[in-house]
Short mmCIF file of C-alpha atoms in Angstrom, two decimals:
data_model
loop_
_atom_site.label_atom_id
_atom_site.label_comp_id
_atom_site.label_asym_id
_atom_site.label_seq_id
_atom_site.Cartn_x
_atom_site.Cartn_y
_atom_site.Cartn_z
CA MET A 11 0.00 0.00 0.00
CA ASN A 12 0.93 3.65 -0.13
CA ARG A 13 1.28 6.59 2.25
CA GLU A 14 -1.57 8.27 0.39
CA TRP A 15 -3.96 5.55 1.60
CA VAL A 16 -4.12 7.50 4.85
CA GLU A 17 -4.86 10.79 3.10
CA LYS A 18 -7.05 9.88 0.13
CA ASN A 19 -10.50 8.35 -0.14
CA PHE A 20 -10.32 6.28 -3.31
CA TYR A 21 -14.03 5.44 -3.21
CA LYS A 22 -14.87 9.14 -3.26
CA THR A 23 -12.37 9.68 -6.11
CA LEU A 24 -14.19 7.11 -8.28
CA GLY A 25 -17.62 8.20 -7.06
CA VAL A 26 -18.63 4.77 -5.73
CA SER A 27 -19.62 3.47 -2.30
CA PRO A 28 -17.24 1.41 -0.10
CA THR A 29 -19.47 -1.61 -0.79
CA ALA A 30 -19.27 -1.26 -4.57
CA SER A 31 -18.66 -4.43 -6.57
CA GLU A 32 -15.66 -5.01 -8.81
CA ALA A 33 -17.84 -4.41 -11.87
CA GLU A 34 -19.12 -1.09 -10.48
CA ILE A 35 -15.59 0.05 -9.69
CA LYS A 36 -14.35 -0.90 -13.15
CA LYS A 37 -17.28 0.84 -14.85
CA ALA A 38 -16.73 4.05 -12.87
CA TYR A 39 -13.01 4.00 -13.66
CA ARG A 40 -13.55 3.47 -17.38
CA LYS A 41 -15.88 6.44 -17.56
CA LEU A 42 -13.62 8.83 -15.59
CA ALA A 43 -10.42 7.67 -17.32
CA GLN A 44 -11.88 8.18 -20.79
CA GLU A 45 -13.17 11.64 -19.85
CA ASN A 46 -9.81 12.81 -18.46
CA HIS A 47 -7.25 10.85 -20.48
CA PRO A 48 -4.25 13.01 -21.63
CA ASP A 49 -4.76 11.84 -25.24
CA THR A 50 -8.34 13.16 -25.14
CA LYS A 51 -7.44 16.47 -23.45
CA PRO A 52 -3.73 17.05 -24.24
CA ASP A 53 -3.81 20.74 -23.27
CA ASP A 54 -5.65 20.37 -19.95
CA PRO A 55 -3.27 19.87 -16.96
CA ALA A 56 -6.22 19.56 -14.58
CA ALA A 57 -7.62 16.65 -16.61
CA GLU A 58 -4.25 14.89 -16.56
CA ALA A 59 -4.01 15.30 -12.78
CA ARG A 60 -7.55 13.96 -12.40
CA PHE A 61 -6.66 11.02 -14.67
CA LYS A 62 -3.75 10.10 -12.41
CA GLU A 63 -5.96 10.30 -9.33
CA VAL A 64 -8.65 7.96 -10.69
CA SER A 65 -5.99 5.60 -12.07
CA GLU A 66 -4.30 5.46 -8.66
CA ALA A 67 -7.64 4.74 -7.01
CA TYR A 68 -8.46 1.97 -9.48
CA ALA A 69 -5.00 0.38 -9.12
CA THR A 70 -5.76 -0.15 -5.43
CA LEU A 71 -9.46 -1.00 -5.46
CA SER A 72 -9.24 -3.40 -8.42
CA ASN A 73 -6.83 -5.65 -6.49
CA PRO A 74 -8.80 -7.66 -3.88
CA GLU A 75 -5.91 -8.09 -1.44
CA ARG A 76 -4.79 -4.48 -1.77
CA ARG A 77 -8.37 -3.28 -1.41
CA LYS A 78 -8.77 -5.30 1.79
CA GLU A 79 -5.67 -3.69 3.32
CA TYR A 80 -6.80 -0.26 2.12
CA ASP A 81 -10.24 -0.75 3.74
CA GLN A 82 -8.55 -1.64 7.05
CA VAL A 83 -6.44 1.51 6.92
CA ARG A 84 -9.46 3.66 6.07
CA GLN A 85 -11.42 2.15 8.98
CA MET A 86 -8.63 3.21 11.34
CA VAL A 87 -8.55 6.69 9.81
CA ASP A 88 -12.33 7.11 10.08
CA SER A 89 -12.39 5.85 13.70
CA GLY A 90 -9.44 8.02 14.73
CA ASP A 91 -7.57 4.98 16.07
CA PHE A 92 -4.32 5.45 14.23
CA THR A 93 -1.79 5.37 17.07
CA GLY A 94 -2.02 1.83 18.43
CA GLY A 95 0.99 -0.41 18.87
CA PRO A 96 1.75 -3.85 17.45
CA GLY A 97 -1.28 -6.02 17.23
CA GLY A 98 -3.63 -3.04 17.45
CA PHE A 99 -5.70 -1.29 14.81
CA GLY A 100 -8.54 -3.78 14.92
CA GLY A 101 -6.26 -6.77 14.40
CA PHE A 102 -4.34 -5.11 11.58
CA GLY A 103 -0.71 -6.04 11.83
CA ASN A 104 -0.88 -8.78 14.50
CA GLY A 105 2.57 -7.91 15.76
CA ARG A 106 4.14 -7.62 12.31
CA ARG A 107 5.36 -4.50 10.58
CA VAL A 108 3.53 -3.55 7.41
CA ARG A 109 5.74 -2.08 4.71
CA VAL A 110 4.20 0.69 2.58
CA GLU A 111 5.76 0.36 -0.85
CA ASP A 112 6.20 3.43 -2.99
CA LEU A 113 4.06 2.80 -6.08
CA SER A 114 6.34 4.60 -8.48
CA ASP A 115 4.51 3.30 -11.52
CA LEU A 116 0.84 2.38 -11.23
CA PHE A 117 0.47 1.28 -14.84
CA GLY A 118 2.97 -1.41 -15.66
CA GLU A 119 2.17 -4.71 -17.35
CA GLY A 120 -1.43 -5.74 -16.92
CA GLY A 121 -2.52 -2.22 -15.97
CA LEU A 122 -3.96 0.56 -18.08
CA GLY A 123 -2.84 -0.99 -21.36
CA ASP A 124 -4.86 -4.16 -20.74
CA LEU A 125 -7.94 -2.20 -19.67
CA PHE A 126 -8.02 0.14 -22.67
CA GLY A 127 -6.62 -2.33 -25.18
CA GLY A 128 -3.85 0.04 -26.22
CA PHE A 129 -5.98 3.20 -25.81
CA GLY A 130 -3.01 5.57 -25.76
CA ARG A 131 -0.23 6.81 -23.56
CA THR A 132 0.30 5.17 -20.18
CA ALA A 133 -0.06 7.58 -17.28
CA ARG A 134 2.93 7.62 -14.95
CA THR A 135 3.64 9.01 -11.54
CA ARG A 136 7.34 8.16 -11.43
CA SER A 137 9.55 10.48 -9.47
CA ARG A 138 12.79 8.65 -10.21
CA GLY A 139 14.40 6.26 -12.67
CA PRO A 140 14.78 6.66 -16.45
CA ARG A 141 12.74 9.51 -17.89
CA ARG A 142 12.09 10.32 -21.53
CA GLY A 143 13.46 13.59 -22.85
CA ALA A 144 11.21 16.44 -23.94
CA ASP A 145 10.02 16.91 -27.53
CA LEU A 146 11.56 19.84 -29.37
CA THR A 147 10.04 21.84 -32.22
CA SER A 148 11.63 23.62 -35.15
CA THR A 149 10.40 25.39 -38.30
CA LEU A 150 11.75 24.50 -41.73
CA ASN A 151 11.24 26.77 -44.76
CA ILE A 152 11.33 24.91 -48.07
CA SER A 153 10.68 25.80 -51.68
CA PHE A 154 7.54 24.93 -53.60
CA GLU A 155 9.51 22.50 -55.79
CA ASP A 156 10.98 20.64 -52.79
CA ALA A 157 7.51 20.27 -51.29
CA VAL A 158 6.16 18.78 -54.50
CA LYS A 159 9.09 16.50 -55.39
CA GLY A 160 10.61 15.82 -51.97
CA ALA A 161 14.17 16.54 -50.85
CA THR A 162 16.73 15.97 -48.11
CA THR A 163 18.00 18.97 -46.15
CA THR A 164 19.11 19.95 -42.65
CA VAL A 165 17.46 21.91 -39.86
CA ALA A 166 19.33 23.75 -37.09
CA VAL A 167 18.07 22.93 -33.60
CA ASP A 168 19.20 25.06 -30.65
CA GLY A 169 18.53 23.29 -27.35
CA GLU A 170 19.62 20.62 -24.91
CA ALA A 171 21.60 17.73 -26.39
CA ARG A 172 23.67 14.84 -25.10
CA CYS A 173 27.02 16.01 -23.80
CA ARG A 174 29.69 15.31 -26.41
CA LEU A 175 32.45 14.91 -23.81
CA CYS A 176 30.91 12.31 -21.49
CA ARG A 177 28.40 10.95 -24.07
CA GLY A 178 25.54 11.55 -21.67
CA SER A 179 26.87 9.59 -18.68
CA GLY A 180 27.59 12.71 -16.61
CA ALA A 181 30.97 11.31 -15.53
CA GLN A 182 34.35 12.67 -16.55
CA PRO A 183 35.84 10.50 -19.32
CA GLY A 184 37.93 7.71 -17.79
CA THR A 185 35.82 7.60 -14.61
CA SER A 186 32.71 5.62 -13.73
CA VAL A 187 29.25 6.12 -12.26
CA ASP A 188 28.83 4.37 -8.89
CA VAL A 189 25.78 2.72 -7.40
CA CYS A 190 24.54 4.63 -4.36
CA PRO A 191 25.64 2.67 -1.23
CA THR A 192 22.80 4.02 0.89
CA CYS A 193 19.90 2.74 -1.22
CA ALA A 194 21.83 0.12 -3.26
CA GLY A 195 20.64 1.78 -6.46
CA ALA A 196 16.94 1.66 -5.59
CA GLY A 197 16.64 5.43 -5.19
CA THR A 198 14.45 5.03 -2.08
CA ILE A 199 14.91 4.07 1.55
CA ALA A 200 12.45 2.91 4.20
CA SER A 201 11.36 5.36 6.89
CA ASN A 202 9.83 3.65 9.94
CA GLN A 203 6.78 5.35 11.43
CA GLY A 204 5.03 3.24 14.05
CA VAL A 205 3.74 0.02 12.54
CA PHE A 206 4.22 1.40 9.05
CA SER A 207 7.37 1.66 6.97
CA PHE A 208 7.14 4.34 4.30
CA SER A 209 9.45 4.62 1.28
CA GLU A 210 11.03 8.00 0.59
CA PRO A 211 13.73 9.32 -1.78
CA CYS A 212 17.28 8.47 -0.79
CA PRO A 213 18.91 11.60 0.71
CA GLN A 214 22.38 10.74 -0.60
CA CYS A 215 21.59 10.24 -4.30
CA ARG A 216 18.35 12.24 -4.24
CA GLY A 217 16.38 9.39 -5.74
CA ASN A 218 18.70 8.70 -8.69
CA GLY A 219 20.16 5.49 -7.33
CA ARG A 220 23.65 6.45 -8.50
CA LEU A 221 26.53 8.74 -7.62
CA ILE A 222 29.03 10.51 -9.86
CA PRO A 223 32.33 10.95 -7.93
CA HIS A 224 33.96 12.87 -10.80
CA PRO A 225 31.39 14.92 -12.74
CA CYS A 226 32.05 15.82 -16.36
CA ASP A 227 33.82 19.17 -16.73
CA ARG A 228 31.59 20.25 -19.61
CA CYS A 229 28.09 19.33 -18.38
CA ARG A 230 28.86 19.23 -14.61
CA GLY A 231 27.36 15.79 -14.24
CA THR A 232 24.03 16.40 -15.97
CA GLY A 233 24.93 14.51 -19.14
CA ARG A 234 23.41 17.34 -21.20
CA GLU A 235 24.63 20.54 -22.78
CA ARG A 236 23.02 23.32 -24.80
CA ARG A 237 24.25 23.58 -28.36
CA VAL A 238 23.14 23.89 -31.96
CA ARG A 239 22.69 20.63 -33.84
CA ASN A 240 22.29 20.32 -37.61
CA ILE A 241 19.87 17.44 -38.11
CA LYS A 242 19.17 15.84 -41.48
CA VAL A 243 15.52 15.89 -42.53
CA LYS A 244 14.01 13.86 -45.35
CA ILE A 245 11.10 15.79 -46.86
CA PRO A 246 8.59 13.39 -48.40
CA ALA A 247 7.19 14.27 -51.82
CA GLY A 248 3.82 15.98 -51.52
CA VAL A 249 4.30 17.58 -48.12
CA LYS A 250 1.96 20.54 -47.57
CA ASP A 251 2.37 23.89 -45.88
CA GLY A 252 1.82 23.45 -42.14
CA ASP A 253 2.55 19.71 -42.09
CA ASN A 254 4.67 18.29 -39.25
CA ILE A 255 7.53 15.85 -39.72
CA ARG A 256 8.38 13.86 -36.57
CA LEU A 257 11.98 12.69 -36.14
CA ARG A 258 12.13 9.98 -33.49
CA GLY A 259 14.84 10.33 -30.85
CA LYS A 260 16.10 13.70 -32.13
CA GLY A 261 14.65 15.79 -29.29
CA ALA A 262 16.05 16.58 -25.85
CA PRO A 263 18.05 13.80 -24.16
CA GLY A 264 16.42 11.67 -21.47
CA SER A 265 17.40 11.49 -17.81
CA ASP A 266 18.98 8.56 -15.95
CA GLY A 267 19.25 6.46 -19.08
CA GLY A 268 15.85 7.34 -20.48
CA PRO A 269 15.30 7.72 -24.24
CA ALA A 270 15.54 11.05 -26.03
CA GLY A 271 12.39 12.89 -27.05
CA ASP A 272 11.35 13.60 -30.62
CA LEU A 273 11.99 16.56 -32.90
CA ILE A 274 8.84 17.93 -34.52
CA VAL A 275 9.62 19.90 -37.67
CA LYS A 276 6.87 22.26 -38.88
CA VAL A 277 7.06 22.78 -42.63
CA LYS A 278 6.60 26.19 -44.24
CA VAL A 279 6.25 26.02 -48.04
CA GLY A 280 7.14 29.04 -50.15
CA ARG A 281 5.05 30.34 -53.06
CA HIS A 282 5.75 29.64 -56.71
CA PRO A 283 5.60 32.48 -59.29
CA LEU A 284 3.55 30.35 -61.73
CA PHE A 285 1.96 27.37 -60.02
CA GLY A 286 -0.62 26.91 -57.29
CA ARG A 287 -1.76 23.73 -55.60
CA LYS A 288 -5.01 21.91 -54.84
CA GLY A 289 -4.29 18.71 -52.95
CA ASP A 290 -2.08 16.61 -55.25
CA ASP A 291 -2.92 18.71 -58.33
CA LEU A 292 -0.96 21.74 -59.51
CA THR A 293 -2.78 24.72 -61.01
CA LEU A 294 -1.71 27.19 -63.70
CA ARG A 295 -3.40 30.18 -65.37
CA LEU A 296 -2.34 30.27 -69.03
CA PRO A 297 -2.88 33.37 -71.21
CA ILE A 298 -3.87 32.71 -74.85
CA THR A 299 -4.58 35.12 -77.69
CA PHE A 300 -7.99 35.94 -79.15
CA THR A 301 -7.16 34.17 -82.39
CA GLU A 302 -5.88 31.05 -80.55
CA ALA A 303 -9.10 30.86 -78.60
CA THR A 304 -11.21 31.44 -81.74
CA LEU A 305 -9.36 29.35 -84.30
CA GLY A 306 -7.75 26.78 -81.98
CA ALA A 307 -4.02 26.20 -81.56
CA LYS A 308 -1.28 24.12 -80.01
CA VAL A 309 0.49 26.10 -77.27
CA PRO A 310 3.45 25.27 -75.00
CA VAL A 311 2.67 24.85 -71.29
CA PRO A 312 5.35 25.05 -68.57
CA THR A 313 5.56 22.33 -65.89
CA LEU A 314 7.95 21.72 -62.98
CA ASP A 315 9.91 19.58 -65.43
CA GLU A 316 10.06 20.11 -69.20
CA PRO A 317 7.31 22.01 -71.11
CA VAL A 318 4.43 20.09 -72.73
CA THR A 319 2.08 20.97 -75.60
CA LEU A 320 -1.61 21.67 -74.98
CA LYS A 321 -4.16 21.53 -77.81
CA ILE A 322 -6.65 24.41 -77.59
CA PRO A 323 -9.90 23.58 -79.46
CA ALA A 324 -11.44 26.24 -81.67
CA GLY A 325 -14.00 28.37 -79.87
CA THR A 326 -12.51 27.96 -76.41
CA ASN A 327 -13.92 30.38 -73.86
CA SER A 328 -11.83 32.21 -71.31
CA GLY A 329 -11.84 30.38 -67.96
CA LYS A 330 -11.99 26.86 -69.38
CA THR A 331 -9.75 24.38 -67.48
CA PHE A 332 -7.77 21.58 -69.14
CA ARG A 333 -6.26 18.61 -67.31
CA ILE A 334 -2.76 17.39 -68.13
CA PRO A 335 -2.33 13.96 -66.47
CA LYS A 336 0.57 13.07 -64.14
CA ARG A 337 2.12 16.55 -64.12
CA GLY A 338 1.16 17.33 -60.53
CA VAL A 339 2.58 16.12 -57.21
CA GLN A 340 4.69 13.00 -57.65
CA LYS A 341 4.31 11.01 -54.41
CA GLU A 342 6.36 7.93 -53.49
CA LYS A 343 3.12 5.98 -53.08
CA GLY A 344 -0.19 6.43 -54.82
CA ARG A 345 -1.17 7.99 -58.12
CA PRO A 346 0.51 11.25 -59.14
CA GLY A 347 -1.53 14.42 -59.34
CA ASN A 348 -2.44 16.36 -62.50
CA LEU A 349 -1.72 19.81 -63.86
CA LEU A 350 -4.92 21.88 -64.14
CA VAL A 351 -4.50 24.60 -66.78
CA THR A 352 -7.06 27.40 -66.84
CA VAL A 353 -6.87 29.51 -70.01
CA GLU A 354 -7.43 33.25 -70.00
CA VAL A 355 -8.04 35.03 -73.32
CA ALA A 356 -5.75 38.05 -73.50
CA VAL A 357 -7.47 41.02 -75.11
CA PRO A 358 -5.01 43.39 -76.84
CA SER A 359 -4.99 46.86 -75.35
CA ARG A 360 -3.60 48.55 -78.49
CA LEU A 361 -4.68 47.97 -82.09
CA SER A 362 -3.55 49.50 -85.35
CA ARG A 363 -6.08 51.24 -87.63
CA GLU A 364 -5.99 48.31 -90.00
CA ALA A 365 -6.63 45.84 -87.18
CA LYS A 366 -9.57 47.90 -85.93
CA ARG A 367 -11.04 48.10 -89.43
CA MET A 368 -10.76 44.35 -89.88
CA LEU A 369 -12.43 43.71 -86.52
CA GLU A 370 -15.27 46.07 -87.37
CA GLU A 371 -15.83 44.20 -90.64
CA PHE A 372 -15.73 40.88 -88.76
CA LYS A 373 -18.28 42.20 -86.28
CA GLU A 374 -20.68 43.32 -88.98
CA GLN A 375 -20.46 40.15 -91.06
CA TYR A 376 -19.99 37.31 -88.58
CA GLU A 377 -21.13 38.33 -85.06
CA THR A 378 -24.77 37.45 -85.59
CA GLU A 379 -25.36 35.81 -82.19
CA ASP A 380 -25.88 37.79 -78.99
CA PRO A 381 -23.76 36.14 -76.25
CA ARG A 382 -25.97 37.76 -73.58
CA ALA A 383 -29.29 36.62 -74.99
CA HIS A 384 -29.78 34.11 -72.16
CA LEU A 385 -29.64 36.97 -69.60
CA LYS A 386 -32.78 38.68 -70.94
CA VAL A 387 -35.99 38.33 -68.89
#
């Protein structure tokens, strides 16, 4: 059991009565855990704290033997009889000392993962031992072409990294890290209080379970230093503006042998002077002349590779969009996107007298249809 058994009412935490069945306790826990799980409310510290509380309560009440001991402790707390000697406390103890283990990790094998079937992250209340490093974030500006085709580049990350001198051990090169003699590497020691024996952090190693007689000159025993790292980033083809690329193990180093966190790279894609983008398709606005639109023509169209030829049918209206297959985003998997070409008829702003005369003759002889006839009411 735990020191907090004396201070916390686990039945009240789960909202059940002390006579609740195992099924009632499990049902109440499922409901509260799902409502307050860190994966459901990642930006709510209060929900995470509540999740740990209900998980701690369930870890005790779901175990029949542990629940029986907890009920005995709570009976003593409620009756005020918490100062008796050996054999007291309503038969609790019977002359033996009860050790209160420090539950440093409530959710090991057979815990939360089994209940949720892999629902998400495992909540932890560890105060010592290996700890995962923090995730770091960085912004990467890339060109439109690199976003479409993919590329490999580097990103500069300024933050905590593993010490290059001691390689993260915290000890001066050539020296070793010793096991704490006081706690034998456990990080905790027993503190006797009446019939109970509570676990508390070791005062010599401060809960680390190890000692560094000769700390590293560069990091002063922390195993970490602040520096700029140039980290290689593979940009997948088709990445979009605002996408995140997660690099496993490239974040801040862990503590006491724990793994490093991740580096989350936020992608910023630059604009292109000609092309736009809609999903996996590229877009282009292509000017054509009045005669090309009227008579039809074959015109060159730029792409991100070599130009292609587009056939413009006679009588094409301004604003019509043509699709050129497989000239869009080229992903590693899946079908490539297309190039969507929208034509715009360019009207000349200056005409010679002869050109004006010819257009007037064309208007009189051939423009017999009113293009706005369908607008009349």
